[in-house]
Backbone as numpy.savetxt, mean C-alpha at the origin, in Angstrom:
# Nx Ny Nz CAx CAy CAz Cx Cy Cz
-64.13 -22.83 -24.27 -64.97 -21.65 -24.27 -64.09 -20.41 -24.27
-64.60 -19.22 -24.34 -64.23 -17.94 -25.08 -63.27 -17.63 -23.27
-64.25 -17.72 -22.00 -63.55 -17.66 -20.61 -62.50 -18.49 -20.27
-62.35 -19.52 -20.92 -61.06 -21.08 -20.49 -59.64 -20.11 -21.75
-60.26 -20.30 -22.73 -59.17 -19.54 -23.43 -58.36 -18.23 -22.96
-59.32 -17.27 -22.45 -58.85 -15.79 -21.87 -58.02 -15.98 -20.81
-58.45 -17.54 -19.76 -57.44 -17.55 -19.19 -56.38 -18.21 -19.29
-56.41 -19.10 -20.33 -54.95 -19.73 -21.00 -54.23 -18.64 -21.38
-54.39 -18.00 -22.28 -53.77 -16.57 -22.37 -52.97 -15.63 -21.41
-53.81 -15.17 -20.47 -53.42 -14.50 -19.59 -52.18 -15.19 -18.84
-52.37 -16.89 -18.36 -51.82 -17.76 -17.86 -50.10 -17.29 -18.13
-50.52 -17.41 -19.77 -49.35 -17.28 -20.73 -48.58 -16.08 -20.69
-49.36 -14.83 -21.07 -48.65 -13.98 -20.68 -47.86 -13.50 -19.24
-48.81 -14.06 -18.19 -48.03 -14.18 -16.73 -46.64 -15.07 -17.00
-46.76 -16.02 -17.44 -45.13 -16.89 -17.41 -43.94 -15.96 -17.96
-44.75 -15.76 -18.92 -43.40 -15.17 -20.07 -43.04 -13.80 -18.97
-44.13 -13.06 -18.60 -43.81 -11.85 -17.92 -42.75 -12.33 -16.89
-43.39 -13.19 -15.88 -42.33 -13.91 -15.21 -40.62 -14.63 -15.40
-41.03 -15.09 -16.37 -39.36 -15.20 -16.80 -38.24 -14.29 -17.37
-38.90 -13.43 -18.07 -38.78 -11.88 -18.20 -37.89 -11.54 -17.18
-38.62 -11.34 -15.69 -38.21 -10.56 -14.87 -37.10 -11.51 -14.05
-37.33 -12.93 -14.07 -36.24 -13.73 -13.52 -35.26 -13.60 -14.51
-35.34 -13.46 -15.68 -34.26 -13.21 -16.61 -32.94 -11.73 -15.96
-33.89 -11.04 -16.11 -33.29 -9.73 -15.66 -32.83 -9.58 -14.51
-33.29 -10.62 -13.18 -32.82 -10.44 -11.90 -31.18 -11.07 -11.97
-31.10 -11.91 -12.72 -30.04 -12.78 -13.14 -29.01 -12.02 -13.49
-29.43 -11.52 -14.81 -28.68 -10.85 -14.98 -27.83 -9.86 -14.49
-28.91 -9.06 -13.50 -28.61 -7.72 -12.65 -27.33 -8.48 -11.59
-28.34 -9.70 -11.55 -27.09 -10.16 -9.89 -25.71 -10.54 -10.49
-25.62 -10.94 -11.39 -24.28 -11.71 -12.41 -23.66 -10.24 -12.05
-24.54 -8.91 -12.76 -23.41 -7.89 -12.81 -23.15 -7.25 -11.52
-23.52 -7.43 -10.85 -23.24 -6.88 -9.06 -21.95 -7.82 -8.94
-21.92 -9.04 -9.01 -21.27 -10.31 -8.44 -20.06 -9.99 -9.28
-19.94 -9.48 -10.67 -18.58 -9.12 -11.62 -18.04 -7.95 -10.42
-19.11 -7.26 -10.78 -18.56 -5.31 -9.90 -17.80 -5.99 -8.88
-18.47 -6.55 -8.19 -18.30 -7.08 -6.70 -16.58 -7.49 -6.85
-16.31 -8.33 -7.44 -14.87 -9.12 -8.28 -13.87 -8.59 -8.51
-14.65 -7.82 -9.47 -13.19 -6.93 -9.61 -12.59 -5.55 -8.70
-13.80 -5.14 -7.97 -13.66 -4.30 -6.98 -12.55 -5.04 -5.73
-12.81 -6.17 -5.78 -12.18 -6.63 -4.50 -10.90 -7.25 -5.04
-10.40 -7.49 -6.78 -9.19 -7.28 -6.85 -8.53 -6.40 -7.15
-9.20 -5.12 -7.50 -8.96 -3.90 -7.63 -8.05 -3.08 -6.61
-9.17 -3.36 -5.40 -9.15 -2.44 -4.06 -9.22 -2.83 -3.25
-9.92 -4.16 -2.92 -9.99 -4.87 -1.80 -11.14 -4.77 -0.70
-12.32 -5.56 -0.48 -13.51 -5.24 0.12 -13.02 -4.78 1.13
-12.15 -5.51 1.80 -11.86 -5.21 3.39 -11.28 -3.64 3.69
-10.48 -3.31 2.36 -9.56 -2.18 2.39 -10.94 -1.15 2.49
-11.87 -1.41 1.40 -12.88 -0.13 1.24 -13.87 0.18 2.34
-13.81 -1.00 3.31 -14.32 -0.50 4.69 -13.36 0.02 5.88
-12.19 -0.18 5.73 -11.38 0.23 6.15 -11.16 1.75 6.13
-11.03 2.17 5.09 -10.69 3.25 4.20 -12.14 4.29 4.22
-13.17 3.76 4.34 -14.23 4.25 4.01 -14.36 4.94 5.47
-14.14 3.59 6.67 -14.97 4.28 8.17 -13.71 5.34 8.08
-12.12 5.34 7.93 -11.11 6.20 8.20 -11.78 7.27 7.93
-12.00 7.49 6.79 -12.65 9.00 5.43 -14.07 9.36 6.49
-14.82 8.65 6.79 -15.80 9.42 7.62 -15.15 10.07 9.13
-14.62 9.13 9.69 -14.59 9.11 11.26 -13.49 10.87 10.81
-12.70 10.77 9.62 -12.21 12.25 9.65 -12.46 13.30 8.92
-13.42 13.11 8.22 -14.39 14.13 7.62 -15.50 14.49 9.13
-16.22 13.38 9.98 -17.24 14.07 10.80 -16.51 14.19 12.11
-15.29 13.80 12.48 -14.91 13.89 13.71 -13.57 15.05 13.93
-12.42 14.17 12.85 -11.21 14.93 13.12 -10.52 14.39 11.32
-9.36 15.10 11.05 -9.06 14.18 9.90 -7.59 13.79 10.07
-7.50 13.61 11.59 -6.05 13.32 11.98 -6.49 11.87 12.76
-7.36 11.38 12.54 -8.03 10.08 12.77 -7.80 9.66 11.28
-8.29 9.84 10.47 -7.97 9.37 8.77 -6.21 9.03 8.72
-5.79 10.14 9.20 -4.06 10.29 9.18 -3.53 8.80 9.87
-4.07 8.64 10.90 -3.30 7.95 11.83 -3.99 6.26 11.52
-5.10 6.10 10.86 -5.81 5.05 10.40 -5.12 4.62 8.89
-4.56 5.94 8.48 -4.18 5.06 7.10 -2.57 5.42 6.78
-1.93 6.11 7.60 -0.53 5.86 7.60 0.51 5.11 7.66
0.23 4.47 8.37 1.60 3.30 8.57 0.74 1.89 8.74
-0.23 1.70 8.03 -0.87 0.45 7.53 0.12 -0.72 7.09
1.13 0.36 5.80 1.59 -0.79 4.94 2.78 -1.08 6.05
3.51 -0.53 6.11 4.68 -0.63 7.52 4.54 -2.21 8.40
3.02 -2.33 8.43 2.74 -3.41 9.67 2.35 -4.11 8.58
2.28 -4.03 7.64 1.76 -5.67 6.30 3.44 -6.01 5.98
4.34 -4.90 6.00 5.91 -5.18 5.78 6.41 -6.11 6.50
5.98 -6.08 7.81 7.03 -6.89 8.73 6.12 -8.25 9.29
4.62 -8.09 8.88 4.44 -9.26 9.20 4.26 -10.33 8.17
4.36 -9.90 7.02 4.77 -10.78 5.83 5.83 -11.07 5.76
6.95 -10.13 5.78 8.34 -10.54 6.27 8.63 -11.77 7.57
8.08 -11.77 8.18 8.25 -12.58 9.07 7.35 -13.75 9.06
6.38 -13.80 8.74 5.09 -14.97 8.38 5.35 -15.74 6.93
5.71 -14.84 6.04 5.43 -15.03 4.60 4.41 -16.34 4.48
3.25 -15.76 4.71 2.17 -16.52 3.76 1.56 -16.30 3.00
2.20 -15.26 2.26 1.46 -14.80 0.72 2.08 -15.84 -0.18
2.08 -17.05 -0.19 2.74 -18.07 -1.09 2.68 -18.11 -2.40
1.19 -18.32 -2.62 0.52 -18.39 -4.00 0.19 -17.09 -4.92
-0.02 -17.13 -5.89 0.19 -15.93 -6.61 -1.47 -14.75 -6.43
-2.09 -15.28 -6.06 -3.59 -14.62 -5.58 -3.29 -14.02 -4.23
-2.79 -15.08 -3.20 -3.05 -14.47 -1.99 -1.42 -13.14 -2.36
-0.50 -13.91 -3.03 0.54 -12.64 -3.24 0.15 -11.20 -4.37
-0.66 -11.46 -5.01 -0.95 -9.94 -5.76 -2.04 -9.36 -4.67
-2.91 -9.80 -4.11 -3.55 -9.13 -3.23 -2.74 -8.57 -2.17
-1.68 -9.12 -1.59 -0.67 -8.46 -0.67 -0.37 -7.13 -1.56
0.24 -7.40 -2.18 1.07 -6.20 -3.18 -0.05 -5.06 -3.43
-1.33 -5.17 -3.63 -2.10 -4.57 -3.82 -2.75 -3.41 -2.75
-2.84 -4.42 -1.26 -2.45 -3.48 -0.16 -1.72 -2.59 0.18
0.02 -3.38 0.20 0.64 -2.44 0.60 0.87 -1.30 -0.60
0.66 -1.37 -1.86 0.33 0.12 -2.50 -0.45 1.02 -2.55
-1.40 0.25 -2.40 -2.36 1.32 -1.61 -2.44 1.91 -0.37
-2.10 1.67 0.77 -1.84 2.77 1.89 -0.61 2.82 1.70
0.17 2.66 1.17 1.45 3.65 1.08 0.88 4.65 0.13
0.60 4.21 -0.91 0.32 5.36 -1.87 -0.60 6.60 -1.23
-1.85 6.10 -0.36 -2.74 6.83 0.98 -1.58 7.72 1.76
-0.67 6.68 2.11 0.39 7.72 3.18 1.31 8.78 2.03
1.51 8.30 1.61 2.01 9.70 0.63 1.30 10.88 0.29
0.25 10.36 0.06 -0.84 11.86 -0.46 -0.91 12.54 0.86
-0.96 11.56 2.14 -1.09 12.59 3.12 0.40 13.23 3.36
0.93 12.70 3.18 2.54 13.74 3.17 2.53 15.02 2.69
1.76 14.41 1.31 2.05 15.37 0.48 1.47 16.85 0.74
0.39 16.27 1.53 -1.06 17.26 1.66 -0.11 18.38 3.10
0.07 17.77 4.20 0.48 18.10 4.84 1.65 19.21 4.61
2.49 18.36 3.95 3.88 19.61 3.38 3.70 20.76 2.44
2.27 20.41 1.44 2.57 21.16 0.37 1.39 22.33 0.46
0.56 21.68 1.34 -0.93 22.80 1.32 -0.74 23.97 1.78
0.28 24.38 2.85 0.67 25.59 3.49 1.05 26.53 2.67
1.64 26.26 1.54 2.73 27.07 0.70 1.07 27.26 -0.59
-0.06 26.92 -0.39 -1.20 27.69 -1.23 -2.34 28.32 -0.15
-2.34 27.27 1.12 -3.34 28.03 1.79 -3.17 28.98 2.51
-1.90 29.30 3.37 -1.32 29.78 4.08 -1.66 29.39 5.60
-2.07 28.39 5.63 -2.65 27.90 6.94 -1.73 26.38 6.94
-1.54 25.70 8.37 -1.58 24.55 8.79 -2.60 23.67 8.63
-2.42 22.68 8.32 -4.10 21.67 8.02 -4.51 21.11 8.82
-5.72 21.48 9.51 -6.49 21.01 10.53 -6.50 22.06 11.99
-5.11 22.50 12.26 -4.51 23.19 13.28 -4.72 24.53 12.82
-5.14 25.30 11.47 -5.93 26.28 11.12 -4.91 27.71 11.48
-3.81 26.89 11.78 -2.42 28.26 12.57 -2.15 28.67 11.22
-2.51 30.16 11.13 -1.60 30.70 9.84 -0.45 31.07 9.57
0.08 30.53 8.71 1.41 30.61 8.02 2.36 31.30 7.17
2.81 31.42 7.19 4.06 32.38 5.63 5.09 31.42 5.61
4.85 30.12 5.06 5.91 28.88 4.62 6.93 29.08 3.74
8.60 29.92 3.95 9.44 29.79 3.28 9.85 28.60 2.61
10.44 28.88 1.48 10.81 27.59 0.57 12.43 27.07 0.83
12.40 25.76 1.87 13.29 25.14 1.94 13.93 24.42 1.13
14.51 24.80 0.67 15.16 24.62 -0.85 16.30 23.13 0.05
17.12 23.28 1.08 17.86 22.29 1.43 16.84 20.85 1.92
15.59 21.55 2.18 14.62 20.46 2.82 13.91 19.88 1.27
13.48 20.27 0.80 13.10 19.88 -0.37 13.79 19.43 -1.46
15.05 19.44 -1.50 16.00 18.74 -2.45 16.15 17.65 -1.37
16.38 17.35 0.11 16.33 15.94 0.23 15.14 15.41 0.10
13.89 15.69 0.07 12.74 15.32 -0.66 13.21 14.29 -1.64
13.51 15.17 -2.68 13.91 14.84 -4.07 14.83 14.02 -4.89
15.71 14.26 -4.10 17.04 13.20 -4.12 16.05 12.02 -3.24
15.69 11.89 -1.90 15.26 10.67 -1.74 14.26 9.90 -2.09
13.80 10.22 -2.82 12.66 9.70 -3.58 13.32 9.35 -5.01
13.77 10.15 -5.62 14.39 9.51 -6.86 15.65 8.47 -6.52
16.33 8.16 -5.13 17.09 7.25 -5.49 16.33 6.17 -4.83
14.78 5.70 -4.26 14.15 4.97 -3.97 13.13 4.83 -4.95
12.91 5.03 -6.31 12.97 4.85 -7.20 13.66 4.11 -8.07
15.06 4.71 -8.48 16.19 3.94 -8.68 16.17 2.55 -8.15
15.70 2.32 -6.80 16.17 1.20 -6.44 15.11 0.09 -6.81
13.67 0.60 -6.66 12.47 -0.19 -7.29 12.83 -0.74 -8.82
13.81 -0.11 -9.58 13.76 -0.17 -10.80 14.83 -1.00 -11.05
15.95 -0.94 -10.19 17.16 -1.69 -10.11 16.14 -3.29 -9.66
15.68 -3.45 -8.09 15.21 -4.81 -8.22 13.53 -4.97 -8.98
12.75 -4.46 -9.38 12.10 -4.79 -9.56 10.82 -5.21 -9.15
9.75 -4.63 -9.34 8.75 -4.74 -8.48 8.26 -5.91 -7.59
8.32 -6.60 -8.24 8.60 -8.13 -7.41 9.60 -8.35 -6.12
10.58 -8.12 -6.80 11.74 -7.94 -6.31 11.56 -6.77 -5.07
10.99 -5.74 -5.29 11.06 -5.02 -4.29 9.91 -5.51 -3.13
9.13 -6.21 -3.42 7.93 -6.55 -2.77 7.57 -7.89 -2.42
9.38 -8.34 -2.25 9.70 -9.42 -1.06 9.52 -10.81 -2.11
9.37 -10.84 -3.73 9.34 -11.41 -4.37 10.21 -12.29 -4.50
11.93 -12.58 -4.12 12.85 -13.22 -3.63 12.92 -14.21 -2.03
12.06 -13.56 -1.40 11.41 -14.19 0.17 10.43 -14.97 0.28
9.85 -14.74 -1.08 8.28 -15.30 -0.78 8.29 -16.75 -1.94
9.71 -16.40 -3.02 10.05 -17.34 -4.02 9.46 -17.01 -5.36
8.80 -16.05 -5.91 8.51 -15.61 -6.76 9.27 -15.00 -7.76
10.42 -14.73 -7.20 11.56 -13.92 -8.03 12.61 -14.92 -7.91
13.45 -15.60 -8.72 14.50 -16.43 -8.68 15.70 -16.20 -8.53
16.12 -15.82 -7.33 17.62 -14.58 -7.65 17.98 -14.79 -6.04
19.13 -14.42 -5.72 19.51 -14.22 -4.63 19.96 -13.02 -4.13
19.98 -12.56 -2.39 19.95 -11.58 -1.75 21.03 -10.52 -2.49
21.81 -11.06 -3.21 22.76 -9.88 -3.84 23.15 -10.06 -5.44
21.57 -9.87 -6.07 21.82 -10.15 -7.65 21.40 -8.91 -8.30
21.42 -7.83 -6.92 21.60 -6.62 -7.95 22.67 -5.79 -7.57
23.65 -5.57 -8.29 25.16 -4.60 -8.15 25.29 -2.78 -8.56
24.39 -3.02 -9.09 23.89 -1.56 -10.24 23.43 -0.12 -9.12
23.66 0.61 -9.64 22.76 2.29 -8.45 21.54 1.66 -8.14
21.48 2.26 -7.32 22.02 2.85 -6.11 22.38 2.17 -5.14
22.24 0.66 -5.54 23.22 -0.45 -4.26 24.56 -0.24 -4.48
25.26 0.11 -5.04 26.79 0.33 -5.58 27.04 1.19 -4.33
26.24 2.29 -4.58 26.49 3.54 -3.66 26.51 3.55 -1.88
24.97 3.32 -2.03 24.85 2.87 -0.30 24.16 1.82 -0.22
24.33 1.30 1.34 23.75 0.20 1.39 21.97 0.34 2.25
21.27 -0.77 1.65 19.84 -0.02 1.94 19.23 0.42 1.35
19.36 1.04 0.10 18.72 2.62 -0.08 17.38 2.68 -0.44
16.46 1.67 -0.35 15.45 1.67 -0.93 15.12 2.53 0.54
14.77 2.26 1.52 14.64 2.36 3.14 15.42 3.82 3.74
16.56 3.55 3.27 17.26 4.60 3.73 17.00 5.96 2.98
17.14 5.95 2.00 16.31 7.45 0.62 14.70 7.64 1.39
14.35 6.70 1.47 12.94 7.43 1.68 13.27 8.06 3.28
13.78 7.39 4.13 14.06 8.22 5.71 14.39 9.51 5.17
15.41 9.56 4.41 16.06 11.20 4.00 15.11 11.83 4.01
14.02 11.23 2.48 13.12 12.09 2.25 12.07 12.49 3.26
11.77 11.56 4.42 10.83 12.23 5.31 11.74 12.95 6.16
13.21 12.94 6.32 13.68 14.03 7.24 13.89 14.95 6.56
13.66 15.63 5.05 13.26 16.94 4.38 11.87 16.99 4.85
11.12 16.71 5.16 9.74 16.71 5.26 9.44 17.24 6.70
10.12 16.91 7.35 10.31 16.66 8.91 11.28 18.46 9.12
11.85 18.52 8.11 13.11 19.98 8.24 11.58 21.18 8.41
10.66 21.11 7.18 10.09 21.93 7.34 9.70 22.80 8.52
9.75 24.50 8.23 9.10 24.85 9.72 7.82 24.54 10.09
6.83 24.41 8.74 5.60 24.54 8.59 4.95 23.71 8.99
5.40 22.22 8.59 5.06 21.29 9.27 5.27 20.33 10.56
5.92 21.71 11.53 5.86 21.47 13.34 4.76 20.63 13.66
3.96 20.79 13.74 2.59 20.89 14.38 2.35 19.24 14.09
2.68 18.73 13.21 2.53 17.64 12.27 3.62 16.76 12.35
4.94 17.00 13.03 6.10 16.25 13.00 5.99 14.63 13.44
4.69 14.83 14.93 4.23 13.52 15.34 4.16 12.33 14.51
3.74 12.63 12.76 3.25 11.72 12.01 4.31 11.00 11.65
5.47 11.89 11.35 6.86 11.38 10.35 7.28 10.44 11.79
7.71 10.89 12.80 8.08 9.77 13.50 8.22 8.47 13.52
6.51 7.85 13.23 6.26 7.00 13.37 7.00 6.23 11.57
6.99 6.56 11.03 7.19 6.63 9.79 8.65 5.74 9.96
9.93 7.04 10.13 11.20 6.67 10.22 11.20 5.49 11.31
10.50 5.19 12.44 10.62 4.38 13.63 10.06 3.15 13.00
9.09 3.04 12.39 8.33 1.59 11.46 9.33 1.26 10.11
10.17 2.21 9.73 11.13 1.67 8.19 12.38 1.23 9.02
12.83 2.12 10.09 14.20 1.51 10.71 13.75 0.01 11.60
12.82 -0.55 11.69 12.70 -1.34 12.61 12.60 -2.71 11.07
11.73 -2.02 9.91 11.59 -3.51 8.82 13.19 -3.19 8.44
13.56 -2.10 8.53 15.51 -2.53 7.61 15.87 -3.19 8.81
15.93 -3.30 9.94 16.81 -3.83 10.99 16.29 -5.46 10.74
14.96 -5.76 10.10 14.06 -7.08 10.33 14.95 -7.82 8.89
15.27 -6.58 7.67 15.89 -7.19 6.68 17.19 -7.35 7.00
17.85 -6.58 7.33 19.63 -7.03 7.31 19.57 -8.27 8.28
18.64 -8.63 9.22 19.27 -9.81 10.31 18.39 -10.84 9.67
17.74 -10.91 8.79 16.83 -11.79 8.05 15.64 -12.36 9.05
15.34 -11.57 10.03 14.17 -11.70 11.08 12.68 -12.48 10.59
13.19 -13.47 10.07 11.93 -14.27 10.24 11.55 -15.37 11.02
10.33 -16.38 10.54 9.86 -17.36 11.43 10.69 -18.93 10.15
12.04 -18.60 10.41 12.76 -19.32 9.43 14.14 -19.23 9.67
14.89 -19.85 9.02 16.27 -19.85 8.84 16.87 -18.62 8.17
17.99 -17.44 8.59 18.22 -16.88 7.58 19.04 -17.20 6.91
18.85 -16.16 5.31 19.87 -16.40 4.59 21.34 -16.95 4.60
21.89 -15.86 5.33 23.10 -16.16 5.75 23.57 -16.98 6.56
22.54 -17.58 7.09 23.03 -18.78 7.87 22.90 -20.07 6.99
21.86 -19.81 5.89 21.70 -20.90 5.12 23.21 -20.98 4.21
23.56 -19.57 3.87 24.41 -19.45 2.86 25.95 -20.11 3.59
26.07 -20.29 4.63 27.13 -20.90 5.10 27.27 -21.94 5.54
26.24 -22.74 5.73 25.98 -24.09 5.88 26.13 -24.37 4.86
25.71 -23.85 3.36 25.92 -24.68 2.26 27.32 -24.62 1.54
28.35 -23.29 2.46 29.77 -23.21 1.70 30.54 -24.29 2.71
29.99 -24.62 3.84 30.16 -25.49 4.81 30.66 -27.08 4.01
29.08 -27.06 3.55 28.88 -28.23 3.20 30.17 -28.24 1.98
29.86 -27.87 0.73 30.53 -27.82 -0.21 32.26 -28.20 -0.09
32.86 -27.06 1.47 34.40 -27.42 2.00 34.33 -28.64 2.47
33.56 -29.70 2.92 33.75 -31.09 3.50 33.76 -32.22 2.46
């Protein structure tokens, strides 16, 4: 009848409408679940809540809470990978690497912000003390010099290489397979150039008020170089390995 048919129909059009919209939920969730993916090898879920409460708690509270939340982050992923190394595999190790560039790269901008904003705003940042910031030309060339020869040295070993890629077994080389600048010159210098550069940073008059931050800085890099030269891990070091095996070899 003309009523059994109208509702076969309708029946019909309900399904299709229905699959329609399960079609599209699918879809929608597939693309949340990609976003989701690559966001978290991007940036890291954990980092963006991290990073996120820092950015509020110092936008609505203070922004020397942001400072002190995202400064010396990577510092403490340095020495306890150094000493743990369980970034083994190549996932859990690019996600390491991915961290510590990102709050270092975080702690730099705040360096940067700190040293360089005075000399446009004429104010201290946060501390609102106004300023007339002469240009330390001796403080700012060790800036410069230490950063370009900690550079140099990223480029001499290699990003891998600089990011414990020889410790962790990813890089095939041993503790002294690079001879080239700036290891020729001094010893350290990846560690040691950047101290310089935060004690130009630290020279400033402008940034008194602010010196608290660098502290921690030079006190967290001298403590991972002291963790590298004695090979401070949950392991054998190098050099003890390396003489057991010239050991072996003389018998």
């Amino acid at each position: 009848s003309t009523r059994a048919k109208a509702l076969i129909t309708s029946g019909a059009h309900r399904r299709a409408r229905d699959t329609l919209a399960d079609r599209c939920c699918i879809v929608v969730a597939n693309a949340c679940n990609t976003m989701a993916d690559m966001i978290d090898k991007a940036i890291g879920l954990v980092n963006i809540v991290h990073i996120g409460s820092a950015a509020a708690l110092g936008y609505l509270v203070d922004y020397r809470i942001f400072v002190c939340m995202t400064s010396w982050v990577h510092y403490c992923k340095y020495i306890y990978q150094y000493y743990w190394r369980t970034a083994r595999t190549l996932p859990k190790y690019a996600a390491w690497k991915r961290d510590v560039l990102l709050f270092k790269t975080i702690a730099l901008l705040n360096l940067a912000y700190i040293y360089g904003s005075p000399y446009f705003t004429k104010m201290v940042p946060i501390y609102e003390t106004a300023v007339e910031p002469e240009m330390d030309y001796i403080g700012l060339g060790m800036v410069v010099v230490g950063y370009f020869v900690s550079i140099s040295a990223t480029q001499a070993l290699g990003v891998n290489g600089t990011y414990f890629g020889i410790e962790l077994g990813f890089v095939k080389a041993d503790y002294c397979f690079v001879n080239g600048f700036p290891y020729n010159v001094i010893p350290h210098p990846m560690i040691l150039s950047q101290i310089f550069a935060l004690c130009g940073v630290f020279k400033a008059a402008h940034v008194e008020a602010w010196r608290w931050v660098l502290v921690p800085h030079v006190v967290l890099y001298l403590t991972h170089m002291t963790q590298e030269i004695y090979d401070f891990h949950n392991g054998t070091p190098w050099y003890v390995k390396a003489k057991q095996e010239e050991e072996k070899k003389s018998k």
